[in-house]
PDB file of C-alpha atoms in Angstrom:
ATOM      1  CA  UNK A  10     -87.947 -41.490  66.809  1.00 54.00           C
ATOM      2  CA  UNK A  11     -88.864 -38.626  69.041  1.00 70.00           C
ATOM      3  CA  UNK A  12     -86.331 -39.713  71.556  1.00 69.00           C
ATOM      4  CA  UNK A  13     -83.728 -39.552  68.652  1.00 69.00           C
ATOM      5  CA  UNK A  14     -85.048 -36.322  67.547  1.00 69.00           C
ATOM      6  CA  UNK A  15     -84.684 -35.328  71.202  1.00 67.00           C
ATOM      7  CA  UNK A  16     -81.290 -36.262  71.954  1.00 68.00           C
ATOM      8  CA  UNK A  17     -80.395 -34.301  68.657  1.00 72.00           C
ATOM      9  CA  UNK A  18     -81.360 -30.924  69.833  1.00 72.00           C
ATOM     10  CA  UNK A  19     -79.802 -30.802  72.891  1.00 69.00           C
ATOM     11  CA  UNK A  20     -76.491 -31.585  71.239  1.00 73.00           C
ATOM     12  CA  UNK A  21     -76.783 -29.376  68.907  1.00 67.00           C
ATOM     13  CA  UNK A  22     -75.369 -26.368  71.075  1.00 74.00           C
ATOM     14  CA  UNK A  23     -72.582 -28.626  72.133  1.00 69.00           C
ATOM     15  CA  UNK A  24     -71.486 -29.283  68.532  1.00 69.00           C
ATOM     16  CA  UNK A  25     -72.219 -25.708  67.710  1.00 69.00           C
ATOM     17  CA  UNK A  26     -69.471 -24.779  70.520  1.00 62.00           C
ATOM     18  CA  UNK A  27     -67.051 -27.540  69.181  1.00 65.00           C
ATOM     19  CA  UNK A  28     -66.966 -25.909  65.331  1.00 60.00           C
ATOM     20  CA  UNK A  29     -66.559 -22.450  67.290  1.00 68.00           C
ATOM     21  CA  UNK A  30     -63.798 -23.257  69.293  1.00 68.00           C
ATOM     22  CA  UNK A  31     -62.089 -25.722  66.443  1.00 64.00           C
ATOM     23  CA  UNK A  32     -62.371 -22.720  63.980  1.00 58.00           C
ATOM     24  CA  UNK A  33     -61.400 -19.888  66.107  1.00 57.00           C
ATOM     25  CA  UNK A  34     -58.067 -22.627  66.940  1.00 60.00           C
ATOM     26  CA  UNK A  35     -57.611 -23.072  63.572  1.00 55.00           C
ATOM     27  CA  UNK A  36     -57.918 -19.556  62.441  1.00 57.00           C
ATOM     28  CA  UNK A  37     -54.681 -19.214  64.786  1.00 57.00           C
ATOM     29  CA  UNK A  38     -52.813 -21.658  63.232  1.00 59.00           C
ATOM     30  CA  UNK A  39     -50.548 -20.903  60.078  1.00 64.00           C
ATOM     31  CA  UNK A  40     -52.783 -22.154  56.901  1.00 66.00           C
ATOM     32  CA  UNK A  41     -50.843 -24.347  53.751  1.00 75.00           C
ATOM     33  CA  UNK A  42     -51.055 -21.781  51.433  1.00 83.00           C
ATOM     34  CA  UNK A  43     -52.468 -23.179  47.391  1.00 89.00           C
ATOM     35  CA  UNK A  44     -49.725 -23.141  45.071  1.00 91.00           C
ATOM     36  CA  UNK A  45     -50.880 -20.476  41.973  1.00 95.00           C
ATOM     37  CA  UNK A  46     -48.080 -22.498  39.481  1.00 93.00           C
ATOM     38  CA  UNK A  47     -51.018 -24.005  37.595  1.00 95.00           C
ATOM     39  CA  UNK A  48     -53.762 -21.417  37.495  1.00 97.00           C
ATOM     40  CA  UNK A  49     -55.519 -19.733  34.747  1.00 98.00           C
ATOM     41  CA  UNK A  50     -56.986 -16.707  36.542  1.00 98.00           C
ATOM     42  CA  UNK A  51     -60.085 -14.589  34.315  1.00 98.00           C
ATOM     43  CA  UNK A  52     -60.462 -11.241  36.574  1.00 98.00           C
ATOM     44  CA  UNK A  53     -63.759  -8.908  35.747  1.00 97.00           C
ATOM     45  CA  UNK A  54     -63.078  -5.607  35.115  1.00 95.00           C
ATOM     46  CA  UNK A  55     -59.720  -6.041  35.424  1.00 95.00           C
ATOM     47  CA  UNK A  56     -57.983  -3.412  33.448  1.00 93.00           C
ATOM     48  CA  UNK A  57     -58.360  -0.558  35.938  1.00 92.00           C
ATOM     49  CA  UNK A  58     -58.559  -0.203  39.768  1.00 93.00           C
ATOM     50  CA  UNK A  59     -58.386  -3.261  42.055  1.00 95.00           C
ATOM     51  CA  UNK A  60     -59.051  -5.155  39.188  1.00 96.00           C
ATOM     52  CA  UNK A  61     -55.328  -3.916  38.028  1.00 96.00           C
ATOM     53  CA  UNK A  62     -54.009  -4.637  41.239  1.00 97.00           C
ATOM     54  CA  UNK A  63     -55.664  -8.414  41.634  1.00 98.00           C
ATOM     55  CA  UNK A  64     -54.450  -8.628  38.080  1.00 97.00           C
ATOM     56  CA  UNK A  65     -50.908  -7.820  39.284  1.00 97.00           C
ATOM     57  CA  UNK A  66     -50.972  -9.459  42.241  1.00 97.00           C
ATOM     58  CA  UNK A  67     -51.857 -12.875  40.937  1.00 97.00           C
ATOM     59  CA  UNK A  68     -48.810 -12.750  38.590  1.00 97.00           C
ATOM     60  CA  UNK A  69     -46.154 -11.603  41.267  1.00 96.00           C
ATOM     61  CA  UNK A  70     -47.875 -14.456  43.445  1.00 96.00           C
ATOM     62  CA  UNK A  71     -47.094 -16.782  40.909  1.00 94.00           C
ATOM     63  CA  UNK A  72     -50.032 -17.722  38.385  1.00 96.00           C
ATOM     64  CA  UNK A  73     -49.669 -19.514  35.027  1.00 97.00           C
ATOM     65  CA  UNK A  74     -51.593 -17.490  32.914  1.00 97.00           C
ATOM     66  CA  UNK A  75     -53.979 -14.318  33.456  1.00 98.00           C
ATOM     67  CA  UNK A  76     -56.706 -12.916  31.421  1.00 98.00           C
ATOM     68  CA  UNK A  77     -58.609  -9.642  31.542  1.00 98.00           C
ATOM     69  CA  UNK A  78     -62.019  -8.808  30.936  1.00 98.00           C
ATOM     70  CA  UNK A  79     -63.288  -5.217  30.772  1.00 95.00           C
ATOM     71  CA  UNK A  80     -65.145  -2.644  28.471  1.00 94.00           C
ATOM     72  CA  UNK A  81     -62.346  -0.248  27.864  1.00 92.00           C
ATOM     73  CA  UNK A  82     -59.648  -1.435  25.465  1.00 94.00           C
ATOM     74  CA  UNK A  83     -57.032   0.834  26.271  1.00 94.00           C
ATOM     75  CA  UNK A  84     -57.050  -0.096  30.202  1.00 95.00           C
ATOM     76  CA  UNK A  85     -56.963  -3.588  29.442  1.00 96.00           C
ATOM     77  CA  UNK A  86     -54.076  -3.263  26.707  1.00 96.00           C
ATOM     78  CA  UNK A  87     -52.070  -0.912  28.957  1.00 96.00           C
ATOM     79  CA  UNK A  88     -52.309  -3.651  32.331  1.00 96.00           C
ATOM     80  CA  UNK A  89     -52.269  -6.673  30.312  1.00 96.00           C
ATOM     81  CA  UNK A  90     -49.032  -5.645  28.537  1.00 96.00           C
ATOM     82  CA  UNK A  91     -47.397  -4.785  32.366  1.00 96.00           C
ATOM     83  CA  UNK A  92     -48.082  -7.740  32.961  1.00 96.00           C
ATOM     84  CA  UNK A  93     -46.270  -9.308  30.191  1.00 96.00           C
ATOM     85  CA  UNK A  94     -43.821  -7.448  30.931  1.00 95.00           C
ATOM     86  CA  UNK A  95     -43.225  -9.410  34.476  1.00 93.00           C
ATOM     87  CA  UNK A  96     -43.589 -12.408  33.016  1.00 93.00           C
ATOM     88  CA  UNK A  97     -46.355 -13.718  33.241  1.00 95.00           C
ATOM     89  CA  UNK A  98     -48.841 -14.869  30.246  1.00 96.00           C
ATOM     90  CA  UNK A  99     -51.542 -12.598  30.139  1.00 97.00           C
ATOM     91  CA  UNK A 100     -54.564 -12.334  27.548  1.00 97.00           C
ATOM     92  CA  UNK A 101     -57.209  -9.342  27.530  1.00 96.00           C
ATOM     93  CA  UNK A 102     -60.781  -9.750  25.720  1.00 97.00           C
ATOM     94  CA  UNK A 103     -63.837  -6.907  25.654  1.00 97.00           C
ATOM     95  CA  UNK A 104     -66.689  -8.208  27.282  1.00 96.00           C
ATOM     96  CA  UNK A 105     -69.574  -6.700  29.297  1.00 96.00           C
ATOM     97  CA  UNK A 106     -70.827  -9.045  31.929  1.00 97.00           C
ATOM     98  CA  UNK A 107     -74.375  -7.664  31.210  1.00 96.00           C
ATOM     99  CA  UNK A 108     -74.797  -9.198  28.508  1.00 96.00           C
ATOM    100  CA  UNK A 109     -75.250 -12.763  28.889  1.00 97.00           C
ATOM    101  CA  UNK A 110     -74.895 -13.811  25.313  1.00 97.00           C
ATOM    102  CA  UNK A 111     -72.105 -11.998  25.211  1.00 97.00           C
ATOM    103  CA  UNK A 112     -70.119 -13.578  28.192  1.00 98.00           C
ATOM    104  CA  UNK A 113     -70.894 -16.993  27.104  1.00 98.00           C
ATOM    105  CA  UNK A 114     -69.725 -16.407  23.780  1.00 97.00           C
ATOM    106  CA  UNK A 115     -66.337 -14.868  24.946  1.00 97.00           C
ATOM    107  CA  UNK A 116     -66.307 -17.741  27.502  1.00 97.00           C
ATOM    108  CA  UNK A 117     -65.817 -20.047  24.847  1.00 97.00           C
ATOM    109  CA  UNK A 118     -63.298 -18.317  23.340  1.00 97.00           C
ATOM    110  CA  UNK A 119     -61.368 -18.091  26.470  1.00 97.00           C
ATOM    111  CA  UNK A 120     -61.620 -21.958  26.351  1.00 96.00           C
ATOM    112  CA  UNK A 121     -60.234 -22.214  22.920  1.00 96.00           C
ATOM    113  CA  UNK A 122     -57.631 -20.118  22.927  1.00 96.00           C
ATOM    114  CA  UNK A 123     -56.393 -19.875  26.512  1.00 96.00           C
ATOM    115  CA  UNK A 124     -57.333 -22.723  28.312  1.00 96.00           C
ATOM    116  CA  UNK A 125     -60.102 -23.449  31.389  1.00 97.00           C
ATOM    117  CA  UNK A 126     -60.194 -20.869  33.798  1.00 98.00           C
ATOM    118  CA  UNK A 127     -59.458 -22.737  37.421  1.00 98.00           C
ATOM    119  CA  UNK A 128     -60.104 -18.912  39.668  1.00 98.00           C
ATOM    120  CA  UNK A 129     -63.023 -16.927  38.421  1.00 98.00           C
ATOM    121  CA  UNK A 130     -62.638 -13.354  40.083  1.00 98.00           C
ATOM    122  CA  UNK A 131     -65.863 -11.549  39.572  1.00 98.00           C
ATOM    123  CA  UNK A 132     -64.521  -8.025  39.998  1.00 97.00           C
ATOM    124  CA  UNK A 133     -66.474  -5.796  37.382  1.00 95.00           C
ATOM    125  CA  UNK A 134     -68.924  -3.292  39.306  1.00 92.00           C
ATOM    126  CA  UNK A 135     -69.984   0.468  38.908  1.00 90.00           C
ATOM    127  CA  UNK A 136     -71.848   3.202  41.042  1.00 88.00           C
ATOM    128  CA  UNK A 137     -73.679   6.069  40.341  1.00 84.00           C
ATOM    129  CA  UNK A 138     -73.680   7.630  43.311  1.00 80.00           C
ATOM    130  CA  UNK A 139     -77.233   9.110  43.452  1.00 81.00           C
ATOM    131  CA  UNK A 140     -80.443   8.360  45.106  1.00 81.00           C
ATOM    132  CA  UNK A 141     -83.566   6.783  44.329  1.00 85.00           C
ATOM    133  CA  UNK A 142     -85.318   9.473  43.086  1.00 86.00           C
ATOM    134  CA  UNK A 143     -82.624  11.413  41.061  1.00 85.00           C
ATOM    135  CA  UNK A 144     -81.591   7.839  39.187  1.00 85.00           C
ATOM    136  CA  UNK A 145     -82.702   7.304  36.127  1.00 89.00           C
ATOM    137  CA  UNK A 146     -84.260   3.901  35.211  1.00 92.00           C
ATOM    138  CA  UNK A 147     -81.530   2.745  32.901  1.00 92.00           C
ATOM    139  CA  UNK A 148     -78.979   3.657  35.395  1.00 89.00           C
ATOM    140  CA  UNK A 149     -80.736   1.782  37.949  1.00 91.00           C
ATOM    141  CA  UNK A 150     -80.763  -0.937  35.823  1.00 94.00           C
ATOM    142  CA  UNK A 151     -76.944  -1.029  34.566  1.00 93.00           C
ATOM    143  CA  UNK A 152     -75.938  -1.597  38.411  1.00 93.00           C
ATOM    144  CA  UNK A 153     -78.174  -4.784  38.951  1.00 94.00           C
ATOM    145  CA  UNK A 154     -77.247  -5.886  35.593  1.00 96.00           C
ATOM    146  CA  UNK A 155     -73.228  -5.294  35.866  1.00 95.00           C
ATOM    147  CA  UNK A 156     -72.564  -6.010  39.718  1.00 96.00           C
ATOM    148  CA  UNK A 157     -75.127  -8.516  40.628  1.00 96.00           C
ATOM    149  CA  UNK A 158     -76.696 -10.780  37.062  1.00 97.00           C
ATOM    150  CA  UNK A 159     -73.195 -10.714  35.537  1.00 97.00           C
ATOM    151  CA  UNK A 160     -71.758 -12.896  38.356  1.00 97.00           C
ATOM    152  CA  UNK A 161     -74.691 -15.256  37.359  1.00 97.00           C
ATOM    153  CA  UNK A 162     -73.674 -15.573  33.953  1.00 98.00           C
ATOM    154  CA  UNK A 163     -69.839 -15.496  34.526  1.00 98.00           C
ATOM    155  CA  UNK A 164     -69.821 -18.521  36.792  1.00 98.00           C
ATOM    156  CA  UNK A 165     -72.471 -20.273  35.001  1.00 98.00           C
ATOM    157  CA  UNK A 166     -69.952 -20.292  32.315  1.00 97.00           C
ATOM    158  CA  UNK A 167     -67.102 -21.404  34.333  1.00 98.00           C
ATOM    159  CA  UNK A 168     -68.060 -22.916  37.114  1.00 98.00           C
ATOM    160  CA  UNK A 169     -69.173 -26.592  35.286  1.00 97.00           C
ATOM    161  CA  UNK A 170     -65.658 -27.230  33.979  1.00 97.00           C
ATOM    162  CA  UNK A 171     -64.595 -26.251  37.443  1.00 97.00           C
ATOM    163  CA  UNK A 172     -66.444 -29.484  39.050  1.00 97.00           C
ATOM    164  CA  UNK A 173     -65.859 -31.437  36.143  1.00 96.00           C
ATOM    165  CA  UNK A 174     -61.838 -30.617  36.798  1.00 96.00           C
ATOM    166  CA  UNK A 175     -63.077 -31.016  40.465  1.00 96.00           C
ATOM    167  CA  UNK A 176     -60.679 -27.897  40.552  1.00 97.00           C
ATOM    168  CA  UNK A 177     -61.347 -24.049  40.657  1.00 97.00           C
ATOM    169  CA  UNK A 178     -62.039 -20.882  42.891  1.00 98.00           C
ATOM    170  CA  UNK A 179     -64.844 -18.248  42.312  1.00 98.00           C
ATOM    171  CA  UNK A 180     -64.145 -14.664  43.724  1.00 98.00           C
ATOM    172  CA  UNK A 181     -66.432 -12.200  44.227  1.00 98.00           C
ATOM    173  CA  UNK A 182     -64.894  -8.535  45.115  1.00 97.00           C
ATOM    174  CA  UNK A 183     -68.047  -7.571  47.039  1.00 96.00           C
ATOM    175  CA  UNK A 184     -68.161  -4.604  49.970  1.00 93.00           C
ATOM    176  CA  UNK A 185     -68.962  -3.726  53.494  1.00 91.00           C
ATOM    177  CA  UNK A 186     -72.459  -1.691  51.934  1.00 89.00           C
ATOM    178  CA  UNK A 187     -74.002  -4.937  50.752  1.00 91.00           C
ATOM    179  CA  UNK A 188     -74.252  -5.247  54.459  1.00 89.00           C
ATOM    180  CA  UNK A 189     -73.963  -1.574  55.801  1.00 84.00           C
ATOM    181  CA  UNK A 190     -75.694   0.843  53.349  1.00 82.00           C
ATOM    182  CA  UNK A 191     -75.171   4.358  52.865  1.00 81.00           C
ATOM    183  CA  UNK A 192     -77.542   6.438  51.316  1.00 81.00           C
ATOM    184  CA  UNK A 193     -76.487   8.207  47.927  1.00 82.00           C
ATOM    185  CA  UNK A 194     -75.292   5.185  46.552  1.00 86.00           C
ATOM    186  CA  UNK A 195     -78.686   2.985  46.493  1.00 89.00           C
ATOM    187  CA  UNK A 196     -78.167   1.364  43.606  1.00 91.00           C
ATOM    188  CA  UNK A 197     -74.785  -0.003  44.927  1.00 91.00           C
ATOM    189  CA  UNK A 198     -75.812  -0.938  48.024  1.00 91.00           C
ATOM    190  CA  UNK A 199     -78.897  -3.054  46.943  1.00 94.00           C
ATOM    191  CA  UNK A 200     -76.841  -4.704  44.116  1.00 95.00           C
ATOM    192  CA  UNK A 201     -74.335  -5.923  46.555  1.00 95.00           C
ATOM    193  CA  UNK A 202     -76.299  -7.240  48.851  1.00 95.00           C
ATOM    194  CA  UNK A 203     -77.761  -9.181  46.205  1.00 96.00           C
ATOM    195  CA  UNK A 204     -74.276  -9.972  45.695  1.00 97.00           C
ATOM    196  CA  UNK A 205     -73.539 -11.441  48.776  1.00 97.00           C
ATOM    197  CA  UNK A 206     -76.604 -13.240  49.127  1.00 97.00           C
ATOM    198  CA  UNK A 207     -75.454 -15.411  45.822  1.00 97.00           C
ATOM    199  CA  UNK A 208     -72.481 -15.751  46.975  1.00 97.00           C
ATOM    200  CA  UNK A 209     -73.739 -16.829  50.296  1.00 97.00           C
ATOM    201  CA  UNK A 210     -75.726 -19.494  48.246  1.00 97.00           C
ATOM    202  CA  UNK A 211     -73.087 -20.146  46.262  1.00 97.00           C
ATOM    203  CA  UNK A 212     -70.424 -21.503  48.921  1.00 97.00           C
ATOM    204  CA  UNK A 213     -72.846 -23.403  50.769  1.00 96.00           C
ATOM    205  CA  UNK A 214     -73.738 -25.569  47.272  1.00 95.00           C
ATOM    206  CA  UNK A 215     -70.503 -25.910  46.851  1.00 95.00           C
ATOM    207  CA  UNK A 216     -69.727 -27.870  50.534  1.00 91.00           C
ATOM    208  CA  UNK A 217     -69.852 -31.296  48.776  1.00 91.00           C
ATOM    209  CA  UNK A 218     -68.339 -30.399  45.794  1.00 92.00           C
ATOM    210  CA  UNK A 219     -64.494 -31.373  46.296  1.00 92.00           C
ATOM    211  CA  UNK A 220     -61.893 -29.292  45.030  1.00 94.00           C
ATOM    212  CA  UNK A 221     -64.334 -26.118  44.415  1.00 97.00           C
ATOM    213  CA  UNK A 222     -64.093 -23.311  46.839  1.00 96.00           C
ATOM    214  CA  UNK A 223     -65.348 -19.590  47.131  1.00 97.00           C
ATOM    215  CA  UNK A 224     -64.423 -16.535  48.539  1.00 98.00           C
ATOM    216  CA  UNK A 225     -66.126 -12.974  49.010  1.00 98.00           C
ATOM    217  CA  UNK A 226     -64.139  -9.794  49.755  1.00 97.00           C
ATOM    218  CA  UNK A 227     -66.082  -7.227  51.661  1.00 96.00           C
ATOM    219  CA  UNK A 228     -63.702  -3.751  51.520  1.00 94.00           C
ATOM    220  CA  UNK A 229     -64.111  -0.973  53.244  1.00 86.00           C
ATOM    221  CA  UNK A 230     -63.845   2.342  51.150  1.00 80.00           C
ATOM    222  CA  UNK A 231     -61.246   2.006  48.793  1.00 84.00           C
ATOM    223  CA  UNK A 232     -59.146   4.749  47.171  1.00 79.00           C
ATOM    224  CA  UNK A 233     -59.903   4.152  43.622  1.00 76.00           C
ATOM    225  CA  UNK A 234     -61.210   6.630  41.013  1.00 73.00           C
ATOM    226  CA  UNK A 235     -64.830   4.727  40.862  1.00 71.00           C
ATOM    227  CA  UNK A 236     -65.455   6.340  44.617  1.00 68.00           C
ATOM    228  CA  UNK A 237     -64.155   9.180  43.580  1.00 69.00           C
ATOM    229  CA  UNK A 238     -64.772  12.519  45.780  1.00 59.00           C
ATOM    230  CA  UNK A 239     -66.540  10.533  48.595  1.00 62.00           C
ATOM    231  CA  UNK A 240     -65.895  11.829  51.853  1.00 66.00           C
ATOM    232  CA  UNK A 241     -65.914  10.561  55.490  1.00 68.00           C
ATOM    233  CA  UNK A 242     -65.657  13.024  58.401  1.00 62.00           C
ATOM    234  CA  UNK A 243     -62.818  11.650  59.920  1.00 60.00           C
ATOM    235  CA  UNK A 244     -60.573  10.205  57.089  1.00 64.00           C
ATOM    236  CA  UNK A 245     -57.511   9.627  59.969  1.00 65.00           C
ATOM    237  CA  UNK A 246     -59.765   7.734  62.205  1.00 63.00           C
ATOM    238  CA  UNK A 247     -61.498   5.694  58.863  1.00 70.00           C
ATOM    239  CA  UNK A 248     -58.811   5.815  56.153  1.00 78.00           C
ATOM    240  CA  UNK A 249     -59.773   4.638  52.746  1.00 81.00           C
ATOM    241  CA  UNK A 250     -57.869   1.128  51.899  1.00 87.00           C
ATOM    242  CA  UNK A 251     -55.472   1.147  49.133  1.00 92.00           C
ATOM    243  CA  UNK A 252     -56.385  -1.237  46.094  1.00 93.00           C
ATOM    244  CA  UNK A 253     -52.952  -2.813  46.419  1.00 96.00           C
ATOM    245  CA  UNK A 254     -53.864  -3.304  49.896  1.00 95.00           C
ATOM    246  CA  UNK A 255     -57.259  -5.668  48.853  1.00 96.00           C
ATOM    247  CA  UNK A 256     -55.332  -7.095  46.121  1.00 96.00           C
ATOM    248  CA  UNK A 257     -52.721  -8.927  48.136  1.00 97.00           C
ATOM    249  CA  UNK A 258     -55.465  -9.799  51.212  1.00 97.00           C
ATOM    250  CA  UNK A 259     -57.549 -10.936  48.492  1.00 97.00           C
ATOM    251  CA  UNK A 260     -54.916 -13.067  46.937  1.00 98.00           C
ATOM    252  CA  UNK A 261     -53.756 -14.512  49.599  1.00 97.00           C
ATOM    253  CA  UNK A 262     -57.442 -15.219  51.367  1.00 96.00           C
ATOM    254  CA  UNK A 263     -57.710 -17.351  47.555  1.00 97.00           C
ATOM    255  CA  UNK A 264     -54.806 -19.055  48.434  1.00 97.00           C
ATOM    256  CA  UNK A 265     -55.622 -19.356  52.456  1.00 95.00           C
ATOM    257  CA  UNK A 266     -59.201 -20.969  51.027  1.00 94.00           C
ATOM    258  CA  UNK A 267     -61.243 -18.387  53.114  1.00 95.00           C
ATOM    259  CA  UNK A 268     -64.555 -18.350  52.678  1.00 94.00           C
ATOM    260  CA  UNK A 269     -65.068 -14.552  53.971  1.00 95.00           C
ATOM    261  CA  UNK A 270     -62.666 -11.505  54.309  1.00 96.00           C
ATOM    262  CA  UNK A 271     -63.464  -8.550  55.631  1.00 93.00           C
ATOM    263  CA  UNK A 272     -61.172  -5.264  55.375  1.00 90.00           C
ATOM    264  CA  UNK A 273     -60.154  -4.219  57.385  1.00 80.00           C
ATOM    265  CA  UNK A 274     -60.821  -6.296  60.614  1.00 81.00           C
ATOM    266  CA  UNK A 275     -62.550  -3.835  62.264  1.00 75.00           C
ATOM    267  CA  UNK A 276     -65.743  -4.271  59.530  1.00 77.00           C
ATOM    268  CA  UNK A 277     -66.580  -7.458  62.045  1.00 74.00           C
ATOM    269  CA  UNK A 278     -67.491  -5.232  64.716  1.00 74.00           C
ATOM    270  CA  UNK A 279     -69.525  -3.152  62.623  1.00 73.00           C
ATOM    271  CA  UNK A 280     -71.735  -6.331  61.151  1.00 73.00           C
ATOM    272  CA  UNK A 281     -72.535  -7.364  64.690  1.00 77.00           C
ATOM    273  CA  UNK A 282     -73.423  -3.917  65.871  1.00 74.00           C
ATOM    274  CA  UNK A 283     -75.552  -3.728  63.679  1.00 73.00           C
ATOM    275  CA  UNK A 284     -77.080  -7.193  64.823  1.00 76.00           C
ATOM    276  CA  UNK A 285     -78.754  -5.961  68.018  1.00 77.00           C
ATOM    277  CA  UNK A 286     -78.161  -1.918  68.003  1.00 75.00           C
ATOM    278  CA  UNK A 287     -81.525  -0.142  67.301  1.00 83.00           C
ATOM    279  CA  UNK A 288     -82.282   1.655  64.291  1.00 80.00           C
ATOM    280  CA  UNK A 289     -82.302   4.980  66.315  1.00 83.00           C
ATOM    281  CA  UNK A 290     -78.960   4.827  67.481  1.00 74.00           C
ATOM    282  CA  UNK A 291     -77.543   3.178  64.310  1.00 72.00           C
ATOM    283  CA  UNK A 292     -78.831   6.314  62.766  1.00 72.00           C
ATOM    284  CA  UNK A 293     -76.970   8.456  64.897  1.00 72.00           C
ATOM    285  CA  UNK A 294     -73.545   6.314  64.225  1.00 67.00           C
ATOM    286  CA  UNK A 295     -74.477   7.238  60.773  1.00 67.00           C
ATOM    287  CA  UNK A 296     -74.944  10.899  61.215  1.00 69.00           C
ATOM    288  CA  UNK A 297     -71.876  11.197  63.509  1.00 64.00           C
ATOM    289  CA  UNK A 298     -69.525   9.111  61.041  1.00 63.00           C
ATOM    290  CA  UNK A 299     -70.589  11.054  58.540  1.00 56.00           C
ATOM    291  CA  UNK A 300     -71.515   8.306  55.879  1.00 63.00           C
ATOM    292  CA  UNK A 301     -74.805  10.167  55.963  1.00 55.00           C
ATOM    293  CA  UNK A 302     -73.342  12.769  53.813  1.00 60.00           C
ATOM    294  CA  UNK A 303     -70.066  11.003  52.290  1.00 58.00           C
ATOM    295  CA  UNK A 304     -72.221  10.542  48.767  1.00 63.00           C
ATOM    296  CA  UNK A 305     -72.658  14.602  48.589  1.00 57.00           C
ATOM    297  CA  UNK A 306     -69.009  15.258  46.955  1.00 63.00           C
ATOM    298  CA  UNK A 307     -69.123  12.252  45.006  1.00 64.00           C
ATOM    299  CA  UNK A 308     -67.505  12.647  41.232  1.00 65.00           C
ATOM    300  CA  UNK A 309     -67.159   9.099  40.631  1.00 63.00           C
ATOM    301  CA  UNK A 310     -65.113   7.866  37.765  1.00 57.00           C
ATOM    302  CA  UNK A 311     -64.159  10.149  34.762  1.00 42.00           C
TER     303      UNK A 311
END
């Protein structure tokens, strides 16, 4: 048994070298590309920002049916009818994903009168842009409950009919601060790093579960009205992405099966900098980037 054990470990950096170098190949190669024909795609807070645009994108790419969740009526009304208007089926409900009762309820209705949902895009997030000590409790609150608990109860409503169908996609629009934090925006930062870390979870339960894949979006900055008035110091050298931008590589990284996307690229080097770098000199990134300050002209959405 030891023996066994034995011979185990030391090919375990030889197979660890093998999945590198057959990924990294792989990664290379064109991908087969999921056809959208047959999807039913629900997208959180998807009447305004890149919820719009993921919205959009996922009709022009070719999906059967889409359906909008959101707070604000009139955003949801206003996309969901441009939508129509290309084509494409689309269906709008109110719903806050903070309330669980809530989502489960208007998950059923989904069912009912639309059909299963086969790509769950959790999308639905807010900021308030302050830090720990000038948020209020409730505030602090509303961002755990929106961007991190409502992903809990919005797949836990999907995601059974999804194995049972042995078919469907979970998407979680997450963002380089779950992994890079900035201060002014503390309640953002923490709740999407809890983020990730269910999502993290999340695709590795889902390894033997044919059929059933996941993908998390980590964006740089983008130019939306929710990050309104934040400011880098050099905007040329560190533009903010466009949502359209996001939309499309998020679309296509559904239908590419990718577990991961960062945006842009570049966000890679960042995460492993941050790896070994000390905390002194990551500081001084910080302070020379300017994301030290960036929160100090944020408006955030009106």
């Amino acid at each position: 048994m030891e023996l066994k054990s034995a011979c185990r470990m030391l090919l375990f950096p030889v197979q660890m070298f093998y999945y590198i170098v057959r990924a990294s190949l792989f990664s290379l190669l064109p991908s087969r590309r999921k056809d959208l024909s047959k999807e039913v795609v629900l997208i959180t807070g998807g009447g305004r920002g890149i919820g719009r645009h993921l919205a959009k994108e996922f009709a022009k790419q070719g999906a059967r049916k889409v359906i909008l969740w959101g707070r604000t009526e009139k955003c949801l009304k206003e996309t969901a009818e441009e939508i129509s208007l290309s084509g494409t089926e689309c269906h709008y409900f109110i719903c806050d994903v903070a309330n669980r009762e809530e989502v489960y309820k208007q998950a059923k209705v989904v069912r009912e009168k639309v059909g299963d949902v086969t790509i769950l895009v959790n999308n639905a997030a807010v900021v308030h842009g302050k830090s720990l000590m000038d948020s209020d409790d409730d505030s602090l609150l509303k961002s755990q409950h929106i961007n991190t608990m409502g992903q809990f109860w919005t797949t836990k409503a999907f995601l059974p009919r999804m194995l049972e169908l042995q078919h469907g996609h979970v998407v979680c629009i997450n963002s380089i601060l779950s992994q890079s934090p900035i201060p002014g925006a503390i309640d953002y930062c923490t709740s999407k790093a809890s983020s990730l870390a269910f999502m993290e979870s999340l695709t590795l339960g889902l390894l033997d579960c044919p059929g059933v894949g996941c993908t998390t979006v980590l964006p740089f900055h983008t130019n939306t009205e929710m990050f309104q008035g934040m400011r880098v110091r050099f905007p040329h050298l560190f533009p903010p992405l466009k949502p359209e931008v996001v939309a499309q590589r998020t679309v296509d990284a559904v239908r590419a099966d990718k577990a991961f996307l960062y945006l842009p690229w570049t966000m890679h080097a960042l995460v492993i900098l941050k790896s070994f770098m000390p905390q002194v000199a990551l500081e001084e990134i910080h302070k020379f980037s300017g994301t030290y300050t960036c929160m100090n002209t944020f408006k955030g959405r009106t």
